PDB file of C-alpha atoms in Angstrom:
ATOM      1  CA  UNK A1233     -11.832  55.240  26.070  1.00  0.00           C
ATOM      2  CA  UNK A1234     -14.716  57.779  27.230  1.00  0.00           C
ATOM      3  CA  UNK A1235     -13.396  60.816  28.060  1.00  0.00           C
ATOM      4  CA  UNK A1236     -15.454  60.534  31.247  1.00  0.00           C
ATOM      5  CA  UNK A1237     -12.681  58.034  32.579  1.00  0.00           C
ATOM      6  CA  UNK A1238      -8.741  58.739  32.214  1.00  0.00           C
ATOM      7  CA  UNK A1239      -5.453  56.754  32.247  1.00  0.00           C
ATOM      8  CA  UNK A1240      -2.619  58.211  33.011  1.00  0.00           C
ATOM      9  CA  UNK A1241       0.676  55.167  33.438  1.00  0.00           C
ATOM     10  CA  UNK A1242       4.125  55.388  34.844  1.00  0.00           C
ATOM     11  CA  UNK A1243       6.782  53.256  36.508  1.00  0.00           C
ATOM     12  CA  UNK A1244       4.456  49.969  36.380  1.00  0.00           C
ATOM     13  CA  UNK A1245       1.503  52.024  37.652  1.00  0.00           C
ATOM     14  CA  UNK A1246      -1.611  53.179  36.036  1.00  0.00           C
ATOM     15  CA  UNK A1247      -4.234  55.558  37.204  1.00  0.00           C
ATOM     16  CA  UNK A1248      -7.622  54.957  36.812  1.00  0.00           C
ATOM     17  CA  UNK A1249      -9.407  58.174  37.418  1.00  0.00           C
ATOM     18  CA  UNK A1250     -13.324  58.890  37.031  1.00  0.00           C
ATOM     19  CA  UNK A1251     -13.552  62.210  35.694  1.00  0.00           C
ATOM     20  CA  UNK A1252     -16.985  63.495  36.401  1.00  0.00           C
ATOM     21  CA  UNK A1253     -15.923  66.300  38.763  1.00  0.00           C
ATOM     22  CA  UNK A1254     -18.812  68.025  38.637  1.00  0.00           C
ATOM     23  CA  UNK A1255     -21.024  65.764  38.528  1.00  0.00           C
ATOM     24  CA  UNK A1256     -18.933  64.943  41.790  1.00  0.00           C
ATOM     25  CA  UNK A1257     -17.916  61.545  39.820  1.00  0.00           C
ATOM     26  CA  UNK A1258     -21.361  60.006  39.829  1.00  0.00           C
ATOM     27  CA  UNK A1259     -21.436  56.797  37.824  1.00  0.00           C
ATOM     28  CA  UNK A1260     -22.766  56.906  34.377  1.00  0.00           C
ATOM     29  CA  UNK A1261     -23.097  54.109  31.636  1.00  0.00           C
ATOM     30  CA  UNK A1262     -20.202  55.749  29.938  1.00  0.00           C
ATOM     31  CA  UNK A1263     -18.106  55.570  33.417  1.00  0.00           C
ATOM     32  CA  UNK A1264     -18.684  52.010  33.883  1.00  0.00           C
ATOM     33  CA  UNK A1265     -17.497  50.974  29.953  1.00  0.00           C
ATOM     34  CA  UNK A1266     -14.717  53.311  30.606  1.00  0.00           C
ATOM     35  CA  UNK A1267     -13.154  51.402  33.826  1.00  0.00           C
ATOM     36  CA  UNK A1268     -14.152  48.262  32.320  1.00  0.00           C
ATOM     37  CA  UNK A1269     -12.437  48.770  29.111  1.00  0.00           C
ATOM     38  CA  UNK A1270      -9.214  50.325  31.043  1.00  0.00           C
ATOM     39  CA  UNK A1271      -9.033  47.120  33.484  1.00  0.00           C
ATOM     40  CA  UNK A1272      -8.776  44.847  30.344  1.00  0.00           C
ATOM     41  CA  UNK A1273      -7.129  46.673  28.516  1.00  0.00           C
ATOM     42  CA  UNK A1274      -4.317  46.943  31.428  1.00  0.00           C
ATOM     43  CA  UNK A1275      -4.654  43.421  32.981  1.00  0.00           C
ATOM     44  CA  UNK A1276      -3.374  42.252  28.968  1.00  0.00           C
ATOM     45  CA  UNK A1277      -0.327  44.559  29.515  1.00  0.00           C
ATOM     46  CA  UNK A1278       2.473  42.940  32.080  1.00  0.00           C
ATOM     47  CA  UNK A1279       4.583  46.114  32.477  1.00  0.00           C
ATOM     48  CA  UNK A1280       1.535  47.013  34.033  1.00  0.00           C
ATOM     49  CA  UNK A1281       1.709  45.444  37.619  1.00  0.00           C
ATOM     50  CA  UNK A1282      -1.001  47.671  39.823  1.00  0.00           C
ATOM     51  CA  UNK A1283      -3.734  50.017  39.743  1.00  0.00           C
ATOM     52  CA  UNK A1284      -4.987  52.997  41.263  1.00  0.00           C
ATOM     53  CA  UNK A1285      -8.634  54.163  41.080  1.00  0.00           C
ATOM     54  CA  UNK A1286      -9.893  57.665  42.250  1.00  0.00           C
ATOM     55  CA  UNK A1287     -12.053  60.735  41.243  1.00  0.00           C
ATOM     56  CA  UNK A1288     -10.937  63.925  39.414  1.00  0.00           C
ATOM     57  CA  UNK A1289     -11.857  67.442  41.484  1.00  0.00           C
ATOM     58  CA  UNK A1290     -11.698  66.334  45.475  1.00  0.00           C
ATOM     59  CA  UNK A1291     -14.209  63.413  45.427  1.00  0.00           C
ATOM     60  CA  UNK A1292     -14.188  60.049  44.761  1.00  0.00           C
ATOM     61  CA  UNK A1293     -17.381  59.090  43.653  1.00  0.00           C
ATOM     62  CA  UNK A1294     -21.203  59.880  44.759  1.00  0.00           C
ATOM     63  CA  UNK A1295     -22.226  56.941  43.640  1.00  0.00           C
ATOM     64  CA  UNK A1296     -24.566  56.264  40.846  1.00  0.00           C
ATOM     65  CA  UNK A1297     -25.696  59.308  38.385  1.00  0.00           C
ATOM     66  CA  UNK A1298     -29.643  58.959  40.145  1.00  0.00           C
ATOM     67  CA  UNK A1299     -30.426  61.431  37.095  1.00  0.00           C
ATOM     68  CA  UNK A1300     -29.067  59.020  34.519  1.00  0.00           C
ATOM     69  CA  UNK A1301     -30.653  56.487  36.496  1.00  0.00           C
ATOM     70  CA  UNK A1302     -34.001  57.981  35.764  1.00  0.00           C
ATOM     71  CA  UNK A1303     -33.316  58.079  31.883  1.00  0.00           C
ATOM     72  CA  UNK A1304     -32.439  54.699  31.618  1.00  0.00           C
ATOM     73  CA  UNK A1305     -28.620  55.332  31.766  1.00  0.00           C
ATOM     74  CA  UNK A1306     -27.522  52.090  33.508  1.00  0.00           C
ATOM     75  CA  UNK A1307     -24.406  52.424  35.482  1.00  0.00           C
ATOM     76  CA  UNK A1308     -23.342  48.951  35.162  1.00  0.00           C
ATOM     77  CA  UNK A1309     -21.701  46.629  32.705  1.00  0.00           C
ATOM     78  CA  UNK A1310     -22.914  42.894  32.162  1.00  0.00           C
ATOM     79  CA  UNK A1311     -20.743  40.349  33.982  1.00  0.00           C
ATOM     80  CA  UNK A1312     -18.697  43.219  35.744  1.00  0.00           C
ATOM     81  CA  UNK A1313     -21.587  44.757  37.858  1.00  0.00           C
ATOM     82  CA  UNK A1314     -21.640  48.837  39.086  1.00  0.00           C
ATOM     83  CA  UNK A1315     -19.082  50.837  37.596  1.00  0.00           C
ATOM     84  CA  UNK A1316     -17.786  48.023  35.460  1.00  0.00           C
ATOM     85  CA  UNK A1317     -15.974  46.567  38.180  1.00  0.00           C
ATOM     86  CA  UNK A1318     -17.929  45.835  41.502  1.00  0.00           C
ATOM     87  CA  UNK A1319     -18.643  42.186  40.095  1.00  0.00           C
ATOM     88  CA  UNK A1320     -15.510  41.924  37.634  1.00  0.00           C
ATOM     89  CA  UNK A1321     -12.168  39.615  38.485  1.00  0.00           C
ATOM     90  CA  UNK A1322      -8.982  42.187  38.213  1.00  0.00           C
ATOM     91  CA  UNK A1323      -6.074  40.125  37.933  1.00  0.00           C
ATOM     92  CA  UNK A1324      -3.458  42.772  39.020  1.00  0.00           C
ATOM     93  CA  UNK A1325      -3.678  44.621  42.796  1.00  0.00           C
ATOM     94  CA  UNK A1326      -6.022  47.648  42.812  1.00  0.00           C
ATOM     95  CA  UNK A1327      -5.626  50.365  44.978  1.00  0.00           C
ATOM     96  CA  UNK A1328      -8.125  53.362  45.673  1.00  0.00           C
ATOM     97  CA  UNK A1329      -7.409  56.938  46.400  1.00  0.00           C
ATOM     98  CA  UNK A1330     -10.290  58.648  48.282  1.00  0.00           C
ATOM     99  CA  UNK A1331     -10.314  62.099  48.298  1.00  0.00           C
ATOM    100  CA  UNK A1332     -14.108  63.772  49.650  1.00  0.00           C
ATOM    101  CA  UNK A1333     -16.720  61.351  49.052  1.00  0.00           C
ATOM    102  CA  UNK A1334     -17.120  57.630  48.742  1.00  0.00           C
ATOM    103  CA  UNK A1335     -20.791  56.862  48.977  1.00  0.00           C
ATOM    104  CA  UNK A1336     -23.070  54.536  47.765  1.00  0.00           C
ATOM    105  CA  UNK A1337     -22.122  52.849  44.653  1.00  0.00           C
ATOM    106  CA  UNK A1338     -18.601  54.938  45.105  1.00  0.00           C
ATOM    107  CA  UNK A1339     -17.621  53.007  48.700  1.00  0.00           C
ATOM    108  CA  UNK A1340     -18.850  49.754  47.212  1.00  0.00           C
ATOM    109  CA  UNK A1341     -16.117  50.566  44.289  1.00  0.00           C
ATOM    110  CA  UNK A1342     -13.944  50.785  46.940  1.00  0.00           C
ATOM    111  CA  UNK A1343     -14.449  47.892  48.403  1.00  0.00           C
ATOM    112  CA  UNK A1344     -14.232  45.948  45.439  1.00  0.00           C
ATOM    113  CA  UNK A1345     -10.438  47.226  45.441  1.00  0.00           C
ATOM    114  CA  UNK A1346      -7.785  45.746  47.448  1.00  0.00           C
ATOM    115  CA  UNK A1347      -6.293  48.330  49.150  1.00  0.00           C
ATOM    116  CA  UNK A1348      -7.722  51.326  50.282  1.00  0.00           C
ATOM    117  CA  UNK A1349      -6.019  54.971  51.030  1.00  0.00           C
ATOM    118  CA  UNK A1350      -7.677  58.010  52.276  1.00  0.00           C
ATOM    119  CA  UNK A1351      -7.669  61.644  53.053  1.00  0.00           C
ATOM    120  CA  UNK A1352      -8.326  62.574  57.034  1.00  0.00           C
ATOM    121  CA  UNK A1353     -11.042  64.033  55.425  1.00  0.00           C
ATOM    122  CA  UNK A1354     -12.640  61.460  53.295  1.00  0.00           C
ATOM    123  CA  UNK A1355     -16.245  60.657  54.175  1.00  0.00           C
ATOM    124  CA  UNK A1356     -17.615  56.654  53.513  1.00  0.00           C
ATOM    125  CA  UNK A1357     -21.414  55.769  53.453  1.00  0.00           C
ATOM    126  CA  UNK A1358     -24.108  53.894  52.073  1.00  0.00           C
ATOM    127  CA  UNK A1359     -26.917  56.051  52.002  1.00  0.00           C
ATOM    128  CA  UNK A1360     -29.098  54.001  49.442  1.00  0.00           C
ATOM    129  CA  UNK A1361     -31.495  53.055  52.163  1.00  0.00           C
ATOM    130  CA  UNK A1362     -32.590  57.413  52.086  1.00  0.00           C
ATOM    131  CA  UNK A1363     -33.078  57.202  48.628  1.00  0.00           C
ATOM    132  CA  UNK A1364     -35.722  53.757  49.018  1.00  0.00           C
ATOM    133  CA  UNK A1365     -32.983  51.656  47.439  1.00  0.00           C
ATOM    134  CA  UNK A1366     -30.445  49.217  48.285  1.00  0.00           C
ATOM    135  CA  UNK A1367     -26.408  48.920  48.188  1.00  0.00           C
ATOM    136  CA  UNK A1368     -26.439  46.026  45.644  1.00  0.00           C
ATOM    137  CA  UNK A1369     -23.162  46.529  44.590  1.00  0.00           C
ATOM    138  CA  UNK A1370     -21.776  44.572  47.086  1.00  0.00           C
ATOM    139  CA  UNK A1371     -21.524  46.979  49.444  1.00  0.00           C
ATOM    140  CA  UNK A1372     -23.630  45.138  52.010  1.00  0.00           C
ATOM    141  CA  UNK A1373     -22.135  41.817  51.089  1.00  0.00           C
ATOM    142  CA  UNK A1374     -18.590  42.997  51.360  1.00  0.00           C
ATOM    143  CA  UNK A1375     -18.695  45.134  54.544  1.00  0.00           C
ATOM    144  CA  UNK A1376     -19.710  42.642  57.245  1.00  0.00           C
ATOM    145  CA  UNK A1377     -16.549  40.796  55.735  1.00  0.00           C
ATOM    146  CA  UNK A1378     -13.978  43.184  56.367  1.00  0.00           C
ATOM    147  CA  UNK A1379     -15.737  45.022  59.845  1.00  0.00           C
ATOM    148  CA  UNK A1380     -17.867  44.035  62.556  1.00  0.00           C
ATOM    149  CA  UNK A1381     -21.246  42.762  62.185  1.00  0.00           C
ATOM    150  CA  UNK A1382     -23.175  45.167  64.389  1.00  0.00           C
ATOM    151  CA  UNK A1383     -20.939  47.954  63.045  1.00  0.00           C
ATOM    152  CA  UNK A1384     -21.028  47.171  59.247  1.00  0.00           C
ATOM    153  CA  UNK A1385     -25.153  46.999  60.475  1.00  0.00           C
ATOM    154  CA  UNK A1386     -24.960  50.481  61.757  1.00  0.00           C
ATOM    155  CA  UNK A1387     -23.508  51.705  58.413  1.00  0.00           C
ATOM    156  CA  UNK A1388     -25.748  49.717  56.234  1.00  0.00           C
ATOM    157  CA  UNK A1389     -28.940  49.965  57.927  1.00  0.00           C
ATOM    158  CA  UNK A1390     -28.644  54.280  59.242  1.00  0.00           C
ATOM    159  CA  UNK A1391     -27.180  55.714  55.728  1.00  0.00           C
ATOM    160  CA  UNK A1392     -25.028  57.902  57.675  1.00  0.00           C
ATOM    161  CA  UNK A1393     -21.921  58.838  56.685  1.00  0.00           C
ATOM    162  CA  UNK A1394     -18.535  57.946  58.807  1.00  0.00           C
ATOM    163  CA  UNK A1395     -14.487  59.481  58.720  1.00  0.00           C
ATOM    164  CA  UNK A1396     -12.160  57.629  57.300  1.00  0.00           C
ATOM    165  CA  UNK A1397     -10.548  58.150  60.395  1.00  0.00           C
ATOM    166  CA  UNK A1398     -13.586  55.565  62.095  1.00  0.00           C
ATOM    167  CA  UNK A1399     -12.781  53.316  58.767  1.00  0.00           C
ATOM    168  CA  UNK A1400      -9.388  53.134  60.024  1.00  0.00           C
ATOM    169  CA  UNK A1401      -9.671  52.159  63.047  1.00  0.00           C
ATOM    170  CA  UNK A1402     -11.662  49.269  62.004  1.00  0.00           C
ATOM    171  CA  UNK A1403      -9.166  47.946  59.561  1.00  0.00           C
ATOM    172  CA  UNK A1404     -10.885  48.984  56.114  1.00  0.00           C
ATOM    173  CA  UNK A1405      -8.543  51.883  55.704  1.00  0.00           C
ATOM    174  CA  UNK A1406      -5.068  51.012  55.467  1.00  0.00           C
ATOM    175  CA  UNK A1407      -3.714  54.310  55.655  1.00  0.00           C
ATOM    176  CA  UNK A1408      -4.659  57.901  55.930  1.00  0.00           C
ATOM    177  CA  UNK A1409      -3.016  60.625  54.864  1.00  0.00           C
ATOM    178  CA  UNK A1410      -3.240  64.650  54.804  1.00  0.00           C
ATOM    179  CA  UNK A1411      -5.657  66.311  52.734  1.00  0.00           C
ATOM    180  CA  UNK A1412      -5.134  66.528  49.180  1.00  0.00           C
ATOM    181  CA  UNK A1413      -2.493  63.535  49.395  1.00  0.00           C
ATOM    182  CA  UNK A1414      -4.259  60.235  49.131  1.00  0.00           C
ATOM    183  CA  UNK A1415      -3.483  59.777  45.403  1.00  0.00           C
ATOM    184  CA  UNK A1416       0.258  60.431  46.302  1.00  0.00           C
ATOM    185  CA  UNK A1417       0.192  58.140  49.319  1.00  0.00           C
ATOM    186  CA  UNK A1418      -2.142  55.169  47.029  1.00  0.00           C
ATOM    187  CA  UNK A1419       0.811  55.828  44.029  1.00  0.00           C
ATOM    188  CA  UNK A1420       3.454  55.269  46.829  1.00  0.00           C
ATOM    189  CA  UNK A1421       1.568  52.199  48.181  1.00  0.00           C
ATOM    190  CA  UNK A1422       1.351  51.351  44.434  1.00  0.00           C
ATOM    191  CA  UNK A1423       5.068  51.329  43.662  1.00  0.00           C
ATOM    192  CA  UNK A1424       5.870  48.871  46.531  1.00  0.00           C
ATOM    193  CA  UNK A1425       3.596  46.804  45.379  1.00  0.00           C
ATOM    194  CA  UNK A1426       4.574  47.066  41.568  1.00  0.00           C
ATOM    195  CA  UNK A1427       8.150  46.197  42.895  1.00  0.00           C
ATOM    196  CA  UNK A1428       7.396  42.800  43.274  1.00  0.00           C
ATOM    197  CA  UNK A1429       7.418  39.435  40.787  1.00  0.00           C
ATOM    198  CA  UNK A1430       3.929  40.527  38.581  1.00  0.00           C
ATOM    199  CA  UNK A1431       3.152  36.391  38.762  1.00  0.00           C
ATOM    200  CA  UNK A1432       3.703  36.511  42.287  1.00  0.00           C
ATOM    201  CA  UNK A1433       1.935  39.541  42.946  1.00  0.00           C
ATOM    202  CA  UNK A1434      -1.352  38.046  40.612  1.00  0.00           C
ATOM    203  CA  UNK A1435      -0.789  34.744  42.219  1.00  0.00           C
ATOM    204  CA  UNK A1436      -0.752  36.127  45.856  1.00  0.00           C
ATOM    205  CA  UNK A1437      -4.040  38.414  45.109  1.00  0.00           C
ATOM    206  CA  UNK A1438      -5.948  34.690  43.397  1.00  0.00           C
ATOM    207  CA  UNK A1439      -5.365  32.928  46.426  1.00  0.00           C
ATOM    208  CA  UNK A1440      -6.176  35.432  48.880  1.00  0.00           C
ATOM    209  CA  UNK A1441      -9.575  36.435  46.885  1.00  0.00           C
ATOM    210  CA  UNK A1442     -10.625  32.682  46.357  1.00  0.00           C
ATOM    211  CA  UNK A1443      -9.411  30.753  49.423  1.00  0.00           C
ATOM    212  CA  UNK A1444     -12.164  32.385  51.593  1.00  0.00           C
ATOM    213  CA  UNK A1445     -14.547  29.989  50.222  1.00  0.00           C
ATOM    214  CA  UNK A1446     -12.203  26.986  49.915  1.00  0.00           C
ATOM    215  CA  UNK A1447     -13.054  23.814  52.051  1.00  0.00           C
ATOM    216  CA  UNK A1448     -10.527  23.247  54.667  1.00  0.00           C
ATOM    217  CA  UNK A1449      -9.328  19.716  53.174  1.00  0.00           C
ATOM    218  CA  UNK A1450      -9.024  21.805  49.399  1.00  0.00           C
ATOM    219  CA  UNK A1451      -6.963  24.391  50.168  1.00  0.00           C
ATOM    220  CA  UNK A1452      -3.320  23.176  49.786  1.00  0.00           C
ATOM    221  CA  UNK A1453      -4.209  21.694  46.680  1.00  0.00           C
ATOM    222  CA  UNK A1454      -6.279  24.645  45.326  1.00  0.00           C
ATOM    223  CA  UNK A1455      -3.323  27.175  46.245  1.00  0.00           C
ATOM    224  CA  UNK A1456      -1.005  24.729  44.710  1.00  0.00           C
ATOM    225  CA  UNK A1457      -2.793  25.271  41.261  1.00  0.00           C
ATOM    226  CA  UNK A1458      -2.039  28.479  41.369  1.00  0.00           C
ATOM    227  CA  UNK A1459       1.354  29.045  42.844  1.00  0.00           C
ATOM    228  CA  UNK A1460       3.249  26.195  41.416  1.00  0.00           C
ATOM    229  CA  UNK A1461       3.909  27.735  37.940  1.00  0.00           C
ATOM    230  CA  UNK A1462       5.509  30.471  39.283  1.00  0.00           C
ATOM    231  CA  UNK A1463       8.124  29.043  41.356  1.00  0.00           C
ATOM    232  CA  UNK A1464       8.741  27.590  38.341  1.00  0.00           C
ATOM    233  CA  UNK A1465       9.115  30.915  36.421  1.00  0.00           C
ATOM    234  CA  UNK A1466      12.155  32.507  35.245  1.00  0.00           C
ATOM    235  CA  UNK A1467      10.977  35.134  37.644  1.00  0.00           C
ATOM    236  CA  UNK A1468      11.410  32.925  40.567  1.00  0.00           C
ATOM    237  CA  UNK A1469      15.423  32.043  39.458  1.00  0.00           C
ATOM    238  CA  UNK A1470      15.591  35.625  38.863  1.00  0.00           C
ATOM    239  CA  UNK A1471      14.666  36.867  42.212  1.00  0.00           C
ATOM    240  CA  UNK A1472      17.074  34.068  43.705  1.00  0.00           C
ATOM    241  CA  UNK A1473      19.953  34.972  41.924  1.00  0.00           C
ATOM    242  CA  UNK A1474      19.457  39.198  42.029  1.00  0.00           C
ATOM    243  CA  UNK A1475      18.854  37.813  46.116  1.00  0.00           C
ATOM    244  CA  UNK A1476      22.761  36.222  46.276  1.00  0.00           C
ATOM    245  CA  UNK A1477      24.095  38.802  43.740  1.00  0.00           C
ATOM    246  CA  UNK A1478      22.770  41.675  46.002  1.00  0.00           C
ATOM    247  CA  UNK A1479      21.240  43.406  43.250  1.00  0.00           C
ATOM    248  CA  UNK A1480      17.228  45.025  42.296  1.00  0.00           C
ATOM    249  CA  UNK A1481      15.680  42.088  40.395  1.00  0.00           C
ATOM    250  CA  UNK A1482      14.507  42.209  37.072  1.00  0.00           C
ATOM    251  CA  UNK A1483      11.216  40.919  36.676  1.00  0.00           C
ATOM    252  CA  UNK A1484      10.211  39.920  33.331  1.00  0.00           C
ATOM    253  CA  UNK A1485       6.654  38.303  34.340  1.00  0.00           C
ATOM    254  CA  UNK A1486       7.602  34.887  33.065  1.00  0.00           C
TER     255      UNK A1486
END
């Protein structure tokens, strides 16, 4: 692990966090094989139930490291795409922090996450067309999926940057917190998550990611794939029984 990317794991929970500060968390080559190597490594690991990605120092990320760019210092990793995850499949619920900036290649990272927390003072953009280049990352596949057409145009086509308070509103942001706080509130958001039956949780996640593109007369049998093992897992006797003993459950991820 680069020390350009850190881990840091408790209760369930690890943090993923790009630690370029002043760089302001531009992505590197080494920043890519660092997230890409922790998201293995951790999707392997079932006390490990969710993630949290953000940026050391007050940012999130900048985007990609234009100077590394111009050395030849590719910020991507084959099959996984920009910062070794915009194009990767993460089994386990990821959850990103945004403190500062998220722009360019750093709002399509958080977009490829499935939750997204943010400071009231947390600025999103895609400013790639400024810099005669495009947001292939998936920002400009992604958007118009989660927002409005004309207003994921707006943000696409005028590199501007917009509040996470405006993100909000339209329903990318799923909560905002005070300054300084959006890794605490993305932990907290984390923990409730974490909570839950792992296979449930990974099963839930599958199904919602996949089913988008699943023909209407497929999709009862495609889910079914998926979520029949784990109502046959000890998990799902487990929660049953801690349900009519009024007790916590104790997941084992089987």
């Amino acid at each position: 692990m680069s020390d350009e990317v850190l881990v840091e794991e408790s209760d369930g929970i690890a943090v993923i966090t790009i630690n370029r500060p002043k760089a302001r968390n531009a992505v590197n080559g080494a920043v890519a094989r660092g997230i890409a190597e922790a998201v293995d490594a951790l999707d392997a690991r079932t006390e490990i139930s969710a993630y949290v990605l953000t940026g050391a120092g007050g940012t999130f990320c900048a985007g990609m490291d234009l100077k590394g760019f111009l050395t030849g210092d590719l910020p991507v990793v084959e099959g996984r795409g920009f910062g070794g995850l915009t194009e990767a499949v993460v089994k386990k619920p990821l959850v990103a922090a945004i403190e500062g900036y998220a722009l360019a290649g750093g709002f399509e990272l958080a977009l490829a996450c499935d939750v997204i927390v943010a400071s009231s003072e947390a600025k999103f953009g895609l400013p790639e067309p400024k810099r005669g280049l495009v947001a292939g990352a998936g920002g400009i596949m992604r958007l118009p999926r989660r927002i409005p057409y004309h207003i994921a145009m707006e943000i696409a086509l005028t590199g501007d940057h917009y509040p996470a308070s405006r993100l909000y509103e339209l329903g990318l942001v799923n909560r905002i917190t005070e300054p300084g706080a959006a890794l605490d509130g993305a932990i907290e958001l984390a923990r409730k998550i974490a909570a839950n039956a792992p296979l449930a949780v990974a099963a839930t996640k599958k199904v919602v990611i996949e089913s988008q593109d699943w023909p209407l007369e497929e999709m009862f049998k495609k889910q079914g794939a998926i979520i029949n093992p784990v109502f046959g897992s000890k998990d799902a006797m487990e929660g049953a029984a801690a349900f009519a003993e009024k007790r916590a459950p104790r997941w084992k991820g089987e």
